[in-house]
PDB file of C-alpha atoms in Angstrom:
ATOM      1  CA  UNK A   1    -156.997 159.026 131.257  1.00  0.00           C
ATOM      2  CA  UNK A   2    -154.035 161.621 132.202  1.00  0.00           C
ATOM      3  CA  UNK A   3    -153.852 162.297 136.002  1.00  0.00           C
ATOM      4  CA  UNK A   4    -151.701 164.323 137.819  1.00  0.00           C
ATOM      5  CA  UNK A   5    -150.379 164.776 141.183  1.00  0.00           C
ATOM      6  CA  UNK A   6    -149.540 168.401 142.337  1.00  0.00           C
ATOM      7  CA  UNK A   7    -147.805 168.685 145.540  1.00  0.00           C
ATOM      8  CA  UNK A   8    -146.772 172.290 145.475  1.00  0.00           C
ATOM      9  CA  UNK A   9    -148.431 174.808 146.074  1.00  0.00           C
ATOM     10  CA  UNK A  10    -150.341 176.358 142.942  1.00  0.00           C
ATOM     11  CA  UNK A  11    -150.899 179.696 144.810  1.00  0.00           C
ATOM     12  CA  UNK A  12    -146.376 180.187 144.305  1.00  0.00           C
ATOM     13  CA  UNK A  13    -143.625 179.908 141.588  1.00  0.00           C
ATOM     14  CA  UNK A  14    -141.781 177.721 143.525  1.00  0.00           C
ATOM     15  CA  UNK A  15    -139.974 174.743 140.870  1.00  0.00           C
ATOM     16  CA  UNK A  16    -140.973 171.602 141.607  1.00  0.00           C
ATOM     17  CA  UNK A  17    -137.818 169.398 142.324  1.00  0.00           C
ATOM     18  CA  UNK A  18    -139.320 166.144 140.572  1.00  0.00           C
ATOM     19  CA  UNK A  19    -141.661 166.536 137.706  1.00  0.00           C
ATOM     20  CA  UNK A  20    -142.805 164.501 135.112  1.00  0.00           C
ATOM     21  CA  UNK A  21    -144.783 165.980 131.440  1.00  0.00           C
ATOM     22  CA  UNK A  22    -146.745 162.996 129.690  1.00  0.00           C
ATOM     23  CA  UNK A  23    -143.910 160.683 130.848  1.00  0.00           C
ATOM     24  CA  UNK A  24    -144.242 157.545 128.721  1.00  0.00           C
ATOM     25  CA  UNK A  25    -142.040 154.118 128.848  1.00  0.00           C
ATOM     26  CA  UNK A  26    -141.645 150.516 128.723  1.00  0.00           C
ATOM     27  CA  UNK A  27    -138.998 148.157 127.865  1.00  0.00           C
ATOM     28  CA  UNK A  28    -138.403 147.361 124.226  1.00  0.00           C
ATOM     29  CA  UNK A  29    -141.443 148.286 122.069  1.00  0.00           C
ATOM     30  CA  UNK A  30    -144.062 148.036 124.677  1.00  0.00           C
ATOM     31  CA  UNK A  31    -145.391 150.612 126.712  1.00  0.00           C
ATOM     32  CA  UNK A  32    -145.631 149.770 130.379  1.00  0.00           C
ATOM     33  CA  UNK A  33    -146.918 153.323 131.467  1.00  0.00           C
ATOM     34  CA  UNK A  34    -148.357 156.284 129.264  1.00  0.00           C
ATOM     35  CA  UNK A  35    -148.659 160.002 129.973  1.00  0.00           C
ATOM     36  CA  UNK A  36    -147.656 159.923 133.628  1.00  0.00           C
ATOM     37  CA  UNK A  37    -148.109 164.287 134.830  1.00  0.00           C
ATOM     38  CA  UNK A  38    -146.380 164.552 138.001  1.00  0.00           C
ATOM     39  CA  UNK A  39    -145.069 167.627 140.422  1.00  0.00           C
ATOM     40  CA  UNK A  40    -143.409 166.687 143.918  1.00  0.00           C
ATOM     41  CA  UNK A  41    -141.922 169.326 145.905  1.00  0.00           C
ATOM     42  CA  UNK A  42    -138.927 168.981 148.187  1.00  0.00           C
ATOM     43  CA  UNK A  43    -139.150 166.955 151.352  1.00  0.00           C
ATOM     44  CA  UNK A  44    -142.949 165.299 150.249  1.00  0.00           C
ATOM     45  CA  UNK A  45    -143.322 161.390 149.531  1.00  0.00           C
ATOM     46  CA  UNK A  46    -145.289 160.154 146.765  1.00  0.00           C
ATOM     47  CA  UNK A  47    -146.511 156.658 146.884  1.00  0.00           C
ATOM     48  CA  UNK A  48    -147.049 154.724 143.698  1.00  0.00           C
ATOM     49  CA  UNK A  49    -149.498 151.877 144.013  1.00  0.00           C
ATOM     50  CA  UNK A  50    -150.902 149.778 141.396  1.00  0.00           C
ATOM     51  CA  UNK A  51    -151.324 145.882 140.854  1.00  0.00           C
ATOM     52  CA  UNK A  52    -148.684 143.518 139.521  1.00  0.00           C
ATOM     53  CA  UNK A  53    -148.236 144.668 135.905  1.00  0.00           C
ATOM     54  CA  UNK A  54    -149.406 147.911 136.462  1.00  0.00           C
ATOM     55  CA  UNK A  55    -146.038 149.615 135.183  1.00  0.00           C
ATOM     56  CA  UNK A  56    -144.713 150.769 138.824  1.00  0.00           C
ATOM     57  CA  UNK A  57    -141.327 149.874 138.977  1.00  0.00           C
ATOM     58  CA  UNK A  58    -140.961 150.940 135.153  1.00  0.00           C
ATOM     59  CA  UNK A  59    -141.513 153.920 135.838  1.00  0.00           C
ATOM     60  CA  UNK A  60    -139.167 154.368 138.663  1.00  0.00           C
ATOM     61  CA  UNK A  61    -136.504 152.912 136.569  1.00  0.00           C
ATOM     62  CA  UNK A  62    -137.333 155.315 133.818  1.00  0.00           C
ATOM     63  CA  UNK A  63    -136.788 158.055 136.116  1.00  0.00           C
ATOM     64  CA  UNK A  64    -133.299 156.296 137.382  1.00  0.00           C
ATOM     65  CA  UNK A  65    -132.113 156.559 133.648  1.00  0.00           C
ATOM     66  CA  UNK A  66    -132.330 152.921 133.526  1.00  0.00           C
ATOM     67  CA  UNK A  67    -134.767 152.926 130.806  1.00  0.00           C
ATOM     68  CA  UNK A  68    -135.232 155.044 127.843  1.00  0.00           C
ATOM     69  CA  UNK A  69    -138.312 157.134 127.994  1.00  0.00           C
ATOM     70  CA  UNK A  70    -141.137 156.385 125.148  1.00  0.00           C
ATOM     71  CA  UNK A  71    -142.360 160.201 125.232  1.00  0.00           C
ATOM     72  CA  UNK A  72    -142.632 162.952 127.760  1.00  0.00           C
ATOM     73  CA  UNK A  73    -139.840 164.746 129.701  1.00  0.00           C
ATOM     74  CA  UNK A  74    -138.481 164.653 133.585  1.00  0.00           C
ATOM     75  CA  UNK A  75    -137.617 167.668 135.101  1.00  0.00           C
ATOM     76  CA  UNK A  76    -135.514 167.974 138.243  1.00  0.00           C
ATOM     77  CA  UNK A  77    -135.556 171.294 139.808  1.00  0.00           C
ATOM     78  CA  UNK A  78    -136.537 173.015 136.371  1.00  0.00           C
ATOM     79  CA  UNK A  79    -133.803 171.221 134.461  1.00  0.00           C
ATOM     80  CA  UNK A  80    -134.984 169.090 131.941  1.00  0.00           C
ATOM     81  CA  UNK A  81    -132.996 165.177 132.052  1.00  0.00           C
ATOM     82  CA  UNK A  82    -132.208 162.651 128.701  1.00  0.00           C
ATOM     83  CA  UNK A  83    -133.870 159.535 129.402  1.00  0.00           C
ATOM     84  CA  UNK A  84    -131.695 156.348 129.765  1.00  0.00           C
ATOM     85  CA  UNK A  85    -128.335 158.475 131.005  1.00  0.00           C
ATOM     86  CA  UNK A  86    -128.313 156.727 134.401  1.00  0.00           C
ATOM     87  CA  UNK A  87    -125.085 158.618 135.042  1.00  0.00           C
ATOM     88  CA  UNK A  88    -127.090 161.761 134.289  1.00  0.00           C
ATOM     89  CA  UNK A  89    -129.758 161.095 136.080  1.00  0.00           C
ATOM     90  CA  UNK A  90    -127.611 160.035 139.446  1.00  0.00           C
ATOM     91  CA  UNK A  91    -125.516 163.653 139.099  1.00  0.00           C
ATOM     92  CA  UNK A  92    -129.390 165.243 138.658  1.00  0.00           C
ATOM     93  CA  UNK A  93    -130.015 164.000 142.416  1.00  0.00           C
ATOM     94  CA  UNK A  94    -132.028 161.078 141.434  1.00  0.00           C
ATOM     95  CA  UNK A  95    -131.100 157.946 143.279  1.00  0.00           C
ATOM     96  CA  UNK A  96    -132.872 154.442 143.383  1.00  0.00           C
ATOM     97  CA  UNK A  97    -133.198 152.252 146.049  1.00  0.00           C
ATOM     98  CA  UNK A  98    -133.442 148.580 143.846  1.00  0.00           C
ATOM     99  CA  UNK A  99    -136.096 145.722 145.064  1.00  0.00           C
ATOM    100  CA  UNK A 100    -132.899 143.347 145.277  1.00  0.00           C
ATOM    101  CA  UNK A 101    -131.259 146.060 147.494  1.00  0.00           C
ATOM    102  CA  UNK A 102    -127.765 145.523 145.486  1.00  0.00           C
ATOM    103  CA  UNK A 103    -125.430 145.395 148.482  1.00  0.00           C
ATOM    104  CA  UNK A 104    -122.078 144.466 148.850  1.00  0.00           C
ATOM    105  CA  UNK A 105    -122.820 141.076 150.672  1.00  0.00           C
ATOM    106  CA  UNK A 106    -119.176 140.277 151.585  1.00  0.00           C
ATOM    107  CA  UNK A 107    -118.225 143.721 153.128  1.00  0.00           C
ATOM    108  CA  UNK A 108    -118.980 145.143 156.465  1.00  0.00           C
ATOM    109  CA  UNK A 109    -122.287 147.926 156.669  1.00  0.00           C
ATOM    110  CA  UNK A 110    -119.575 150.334 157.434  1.00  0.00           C
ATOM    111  CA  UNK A 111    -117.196 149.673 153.975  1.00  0.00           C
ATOM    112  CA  UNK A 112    -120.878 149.480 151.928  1.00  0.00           C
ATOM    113  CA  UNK A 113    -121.365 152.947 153.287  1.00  0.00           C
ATOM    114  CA  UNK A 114    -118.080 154.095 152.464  1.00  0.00           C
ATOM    115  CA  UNK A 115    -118.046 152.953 149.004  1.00  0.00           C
ATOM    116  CA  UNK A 116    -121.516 155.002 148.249  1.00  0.00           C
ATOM    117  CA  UNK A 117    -120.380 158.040 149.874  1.00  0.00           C
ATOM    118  CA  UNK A 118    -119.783 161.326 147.753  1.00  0.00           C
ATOM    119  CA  UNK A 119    -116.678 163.379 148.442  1.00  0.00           C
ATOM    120  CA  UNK A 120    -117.474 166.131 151.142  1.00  0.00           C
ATOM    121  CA  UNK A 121    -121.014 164.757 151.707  1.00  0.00           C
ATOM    122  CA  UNK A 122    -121.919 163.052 155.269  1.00  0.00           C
ATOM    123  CA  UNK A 123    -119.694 160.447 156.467  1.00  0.00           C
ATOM    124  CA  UNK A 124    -120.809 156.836 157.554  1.00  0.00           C
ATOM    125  CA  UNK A 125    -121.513 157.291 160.946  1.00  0.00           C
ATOM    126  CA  UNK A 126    -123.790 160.687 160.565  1.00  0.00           C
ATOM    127  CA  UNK A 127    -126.184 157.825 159.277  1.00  0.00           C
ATOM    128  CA  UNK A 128    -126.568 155.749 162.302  1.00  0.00           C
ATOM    129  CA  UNK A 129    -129.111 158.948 163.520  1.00  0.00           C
ATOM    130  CA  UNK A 130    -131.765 158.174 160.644  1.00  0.00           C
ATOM    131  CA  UNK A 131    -130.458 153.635 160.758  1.00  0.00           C
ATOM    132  CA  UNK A 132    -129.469 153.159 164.924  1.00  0.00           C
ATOM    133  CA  UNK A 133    -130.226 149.808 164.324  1.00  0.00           C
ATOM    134  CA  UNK A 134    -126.944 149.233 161.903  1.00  0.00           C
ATOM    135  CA  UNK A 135    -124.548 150.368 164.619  1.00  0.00           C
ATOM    136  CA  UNK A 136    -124.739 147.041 166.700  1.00  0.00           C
ATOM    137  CA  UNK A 137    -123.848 145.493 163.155  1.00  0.00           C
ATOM    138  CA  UNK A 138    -121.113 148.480 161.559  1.00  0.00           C
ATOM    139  CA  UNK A 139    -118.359 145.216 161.276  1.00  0.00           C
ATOM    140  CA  UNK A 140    -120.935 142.879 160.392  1.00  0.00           C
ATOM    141  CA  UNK A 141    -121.318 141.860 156.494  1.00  0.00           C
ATOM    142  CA  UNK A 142    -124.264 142.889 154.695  1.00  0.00           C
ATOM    143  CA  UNK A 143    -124.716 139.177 153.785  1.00  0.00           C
ATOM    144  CA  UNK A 144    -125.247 138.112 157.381  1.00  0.00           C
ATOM    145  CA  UNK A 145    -127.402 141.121 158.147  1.00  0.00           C
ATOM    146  CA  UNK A 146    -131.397 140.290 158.421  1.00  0.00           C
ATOM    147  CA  UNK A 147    -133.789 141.275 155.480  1.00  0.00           C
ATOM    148  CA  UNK A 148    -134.913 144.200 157.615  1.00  0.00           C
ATOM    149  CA  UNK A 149    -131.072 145.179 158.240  1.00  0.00           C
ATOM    150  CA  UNK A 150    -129.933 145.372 154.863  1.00  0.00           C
ATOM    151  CA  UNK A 151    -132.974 147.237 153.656  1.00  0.00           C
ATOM    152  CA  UNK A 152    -132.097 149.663 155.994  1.00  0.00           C
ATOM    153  CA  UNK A 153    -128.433 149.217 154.785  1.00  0.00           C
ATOM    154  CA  UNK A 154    -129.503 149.974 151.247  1.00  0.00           C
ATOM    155  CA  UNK A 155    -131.572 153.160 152.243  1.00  0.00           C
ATOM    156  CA  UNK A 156    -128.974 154.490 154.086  1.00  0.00           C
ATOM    157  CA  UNK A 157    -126.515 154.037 151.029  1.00  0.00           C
ATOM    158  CA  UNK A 158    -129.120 155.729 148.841  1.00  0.00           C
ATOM    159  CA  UNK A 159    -129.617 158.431 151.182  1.00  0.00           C
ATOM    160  CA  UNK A 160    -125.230 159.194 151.873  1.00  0.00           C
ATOM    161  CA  UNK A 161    -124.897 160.393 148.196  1.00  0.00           C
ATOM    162  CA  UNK A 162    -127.402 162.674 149.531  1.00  0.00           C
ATOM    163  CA  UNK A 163    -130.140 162.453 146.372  1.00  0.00           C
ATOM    164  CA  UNK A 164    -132.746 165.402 145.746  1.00  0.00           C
ATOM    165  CA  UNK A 165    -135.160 162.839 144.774  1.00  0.00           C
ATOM    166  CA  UNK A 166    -134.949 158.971 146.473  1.00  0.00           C
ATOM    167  CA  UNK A 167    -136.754 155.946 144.107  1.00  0.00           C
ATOM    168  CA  UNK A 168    -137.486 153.445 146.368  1.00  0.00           C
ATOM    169  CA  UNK A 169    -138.724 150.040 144.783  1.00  0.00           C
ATOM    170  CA  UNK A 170    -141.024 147.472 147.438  1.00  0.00           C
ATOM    171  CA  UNK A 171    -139.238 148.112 150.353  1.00  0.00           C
ATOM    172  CA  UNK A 172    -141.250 145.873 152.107  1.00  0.00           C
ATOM    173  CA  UNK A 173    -140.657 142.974 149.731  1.00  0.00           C
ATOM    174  CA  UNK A 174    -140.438 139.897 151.930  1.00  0.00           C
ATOM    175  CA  UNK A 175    -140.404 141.533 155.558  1.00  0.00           C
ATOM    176  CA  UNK A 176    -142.033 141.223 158.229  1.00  0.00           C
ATOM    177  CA  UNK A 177    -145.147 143.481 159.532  1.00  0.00           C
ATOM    178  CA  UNK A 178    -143.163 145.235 162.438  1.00  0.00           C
ATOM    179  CA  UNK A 179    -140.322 145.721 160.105  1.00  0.00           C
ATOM    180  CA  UNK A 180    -142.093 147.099 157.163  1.00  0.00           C
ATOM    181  CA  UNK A 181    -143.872 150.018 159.392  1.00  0.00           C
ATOM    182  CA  UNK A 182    -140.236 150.683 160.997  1.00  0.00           C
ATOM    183  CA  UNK A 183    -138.796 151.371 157.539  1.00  0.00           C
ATOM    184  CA  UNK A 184    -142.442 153.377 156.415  1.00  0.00           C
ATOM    185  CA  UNK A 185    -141.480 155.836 159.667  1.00  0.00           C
ATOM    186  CA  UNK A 186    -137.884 155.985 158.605  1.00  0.00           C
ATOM    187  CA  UNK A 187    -138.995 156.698 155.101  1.00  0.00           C
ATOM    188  CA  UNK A 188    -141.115 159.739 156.255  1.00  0.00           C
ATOM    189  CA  UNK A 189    -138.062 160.994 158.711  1.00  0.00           C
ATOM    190  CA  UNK A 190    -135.889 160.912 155.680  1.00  0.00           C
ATOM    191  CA  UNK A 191    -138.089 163.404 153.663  1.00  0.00           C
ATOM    192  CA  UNK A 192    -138.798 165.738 156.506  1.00  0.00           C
ATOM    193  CA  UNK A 193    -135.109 165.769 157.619  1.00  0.00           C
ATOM    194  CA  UNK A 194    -132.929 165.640 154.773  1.00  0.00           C
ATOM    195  CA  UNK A 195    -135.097 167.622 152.462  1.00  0.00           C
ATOM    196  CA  UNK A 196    -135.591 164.869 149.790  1.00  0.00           C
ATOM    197  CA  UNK A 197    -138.252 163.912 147.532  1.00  0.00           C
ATOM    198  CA  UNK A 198    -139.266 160.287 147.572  1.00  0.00           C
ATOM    199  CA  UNK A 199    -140.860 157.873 145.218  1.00  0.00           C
ATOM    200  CA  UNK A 200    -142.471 155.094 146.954  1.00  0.00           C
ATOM    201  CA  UNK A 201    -143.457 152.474 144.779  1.00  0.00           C
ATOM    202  CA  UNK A 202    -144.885 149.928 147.090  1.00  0.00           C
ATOM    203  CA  UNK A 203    -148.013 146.721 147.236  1.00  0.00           C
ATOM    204  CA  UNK A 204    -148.644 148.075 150.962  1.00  0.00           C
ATOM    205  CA  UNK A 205    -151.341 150.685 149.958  1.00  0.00           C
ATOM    206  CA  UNK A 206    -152.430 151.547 153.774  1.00  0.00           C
ATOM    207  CA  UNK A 207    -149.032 151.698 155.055  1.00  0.00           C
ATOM    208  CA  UNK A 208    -147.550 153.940 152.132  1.00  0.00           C
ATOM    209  CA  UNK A 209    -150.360 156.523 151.602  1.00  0.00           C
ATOM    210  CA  UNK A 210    -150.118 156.219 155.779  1.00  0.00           C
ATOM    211  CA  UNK A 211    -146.231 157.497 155.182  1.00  0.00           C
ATOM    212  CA  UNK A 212    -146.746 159.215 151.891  1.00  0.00           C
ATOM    213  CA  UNK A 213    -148.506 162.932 151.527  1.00  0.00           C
ATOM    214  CA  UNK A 214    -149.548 161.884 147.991  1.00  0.00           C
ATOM    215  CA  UNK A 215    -150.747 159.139 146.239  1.00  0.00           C
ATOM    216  CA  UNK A 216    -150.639 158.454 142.638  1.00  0.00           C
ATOM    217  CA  UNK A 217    -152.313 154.637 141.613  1.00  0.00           C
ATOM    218  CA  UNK A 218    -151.389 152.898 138.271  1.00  0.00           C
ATOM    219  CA  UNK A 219    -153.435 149.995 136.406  1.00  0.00           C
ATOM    220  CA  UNK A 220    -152.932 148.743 133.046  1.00  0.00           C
ATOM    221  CA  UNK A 221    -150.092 151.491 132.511  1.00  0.00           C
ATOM    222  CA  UNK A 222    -152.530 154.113 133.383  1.00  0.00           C
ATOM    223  CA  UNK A 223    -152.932 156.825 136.280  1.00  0.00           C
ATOM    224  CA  UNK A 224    -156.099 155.880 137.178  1.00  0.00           C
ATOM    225  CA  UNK A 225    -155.995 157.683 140.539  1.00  0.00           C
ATOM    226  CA  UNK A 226    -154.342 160.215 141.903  1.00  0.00           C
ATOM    227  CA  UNK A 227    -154.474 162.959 144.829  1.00  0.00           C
ATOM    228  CA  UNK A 228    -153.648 163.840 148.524  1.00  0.00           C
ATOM    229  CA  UNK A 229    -152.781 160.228 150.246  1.00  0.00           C
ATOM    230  CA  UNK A 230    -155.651 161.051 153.219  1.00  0.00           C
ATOM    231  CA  UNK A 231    -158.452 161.177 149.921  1.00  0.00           C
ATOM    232  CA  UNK A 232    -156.850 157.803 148.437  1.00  0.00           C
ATOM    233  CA  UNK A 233    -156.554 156.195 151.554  1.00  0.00           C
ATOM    234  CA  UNK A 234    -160.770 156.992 151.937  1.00  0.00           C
ATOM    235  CA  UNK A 235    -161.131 154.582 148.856  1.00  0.00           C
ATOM    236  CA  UNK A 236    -159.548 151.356 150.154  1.00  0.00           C
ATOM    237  CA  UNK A 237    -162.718 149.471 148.209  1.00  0.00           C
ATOM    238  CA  UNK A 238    -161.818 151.295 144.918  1.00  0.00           C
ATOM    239  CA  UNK A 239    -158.458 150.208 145.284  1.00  0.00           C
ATOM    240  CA  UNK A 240    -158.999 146.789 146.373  1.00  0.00           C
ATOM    241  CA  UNK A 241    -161.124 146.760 142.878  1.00  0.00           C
ATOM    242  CA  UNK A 242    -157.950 147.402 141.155  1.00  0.00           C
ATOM    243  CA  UNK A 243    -155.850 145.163 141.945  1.00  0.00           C
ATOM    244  CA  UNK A 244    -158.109 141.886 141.971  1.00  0.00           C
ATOM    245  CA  UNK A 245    -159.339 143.119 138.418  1.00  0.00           C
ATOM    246  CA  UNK A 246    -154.990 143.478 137.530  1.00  0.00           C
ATOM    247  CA  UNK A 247    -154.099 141.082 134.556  1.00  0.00           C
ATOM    248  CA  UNK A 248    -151.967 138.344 135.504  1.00  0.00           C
ATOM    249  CA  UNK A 249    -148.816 139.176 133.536  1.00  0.00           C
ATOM    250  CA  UNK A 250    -145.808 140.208 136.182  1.00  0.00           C
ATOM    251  CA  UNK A 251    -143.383 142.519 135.228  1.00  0.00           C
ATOM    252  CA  UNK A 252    -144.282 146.354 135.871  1.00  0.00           C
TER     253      UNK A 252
END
């Protein structure tokens, strides 16, 4: 079954500034995800749900230009992208936010924001209004910072080369309750206020379709759901379903 998400308005012309046609990929000669429709307009969050094996961060990564698509285009704002061109993809305005966060561990949360900023874009400091918690840590490492702290250092490096469209990959991997809805408000700040699209590819269903204005669930490599987040989140039992009946295998 093809799904698709639509989160512009069909009534206007307005380009979407992510979409995916029949998006297809996987890593070597599998498939992890088929024929993947999406549209997500500027400043909306889509959350990505699915089990373990379900083809989630795949896809994200195929849209990074980390992976080669298996069929289908991406479009970003109109233009059309070549699948696994990560440099092309990161120029398009697509930026991804890694489940291992990928932080410079020895150097201060200012230095890791200075190495990811883009020439003439927002210096370190203008971040500290979307992060305040990093600026009782600026000299502090990134390896001494707490899980919570250098997911929010990792967003915030993300979000300084100033991407049309942020990939974010379980955020909430590992951190605690309080934390995880912190970083869900900050995520939903950072759409609304900077005028980005995000992917959020996440195992917290109610706290991402909660954050998210659409919803978009994957099972066996298939969109088996899809819609408004407020309709998804009114079929917790259907999604429950899903993942307990997920096959066991992990990557996805």
């Amino acid at each position: 079954m093809t799904a698709t998400v639509e989160t512009t308005n069909p009534t206007t012309t307005t380009t979407a500034r992510l979409e995916c046609v029949k998006l297809s990929g996987g890593r070597g000669s599998a498939l992890a995800f088929r024929d993947v429709d999406l549209k997500l307009a500027p400043g909306k969050v889509l959350a990505v749900l699915g089990p373990n094996g379900a083809g989630k961060t795949t896809l994200l990564l195929t849209l990074a230009g980390l992976l080669p698509s298996k069929g289908g285009n991406v479009l970003v704002d109109g233009a059309r992208l070549r699948g696994g061109r990560p440099a092309l993809a990161s120029r398009a305005g697509l930026v991804l936010v890694p489940d291992n966060r990928c932080l410079f561990v020895g150097m201060s949360v200012e230095d890791n924001l200075k190495v990811a900023a883009k020439r003439g874009g927002p210096k370190p400091r203008e971040l500290l209004e979307t992060f305040p918690a990093l600026e009782r840590r600026w000299d502090l490492a990134a390896g001494a910072l707490s899980g919570g702290e250098q997911q929010m250092l990792a967003m915030a490096r993300a979000l300084i080369q100033q991407p049309k469209v942020l990939l974010v990959d379980e955020m909430s991997l590992g951190l605690a309750p309080l934390i995880v809805e912190q970083l869900f408000e900050t995520v939903g700040k950072i759409a609304r206020d900077h005028g980005c699209s995000v992917v959020l590819v996440e195992q917290y269903a109610k706290l991402a379709l909660d954050a998210a204005d659409d919803g978009l669930v994957l099972s066996r490599g298939r969109v088996v759901l899809a819609g408004p987040a407020g309709e998804l989140a009114g079929q917790v039992e259907r999604l429950e379903n899903l993942y307990f009946d997920a096959p066991e295998d992990k990557a996805g």
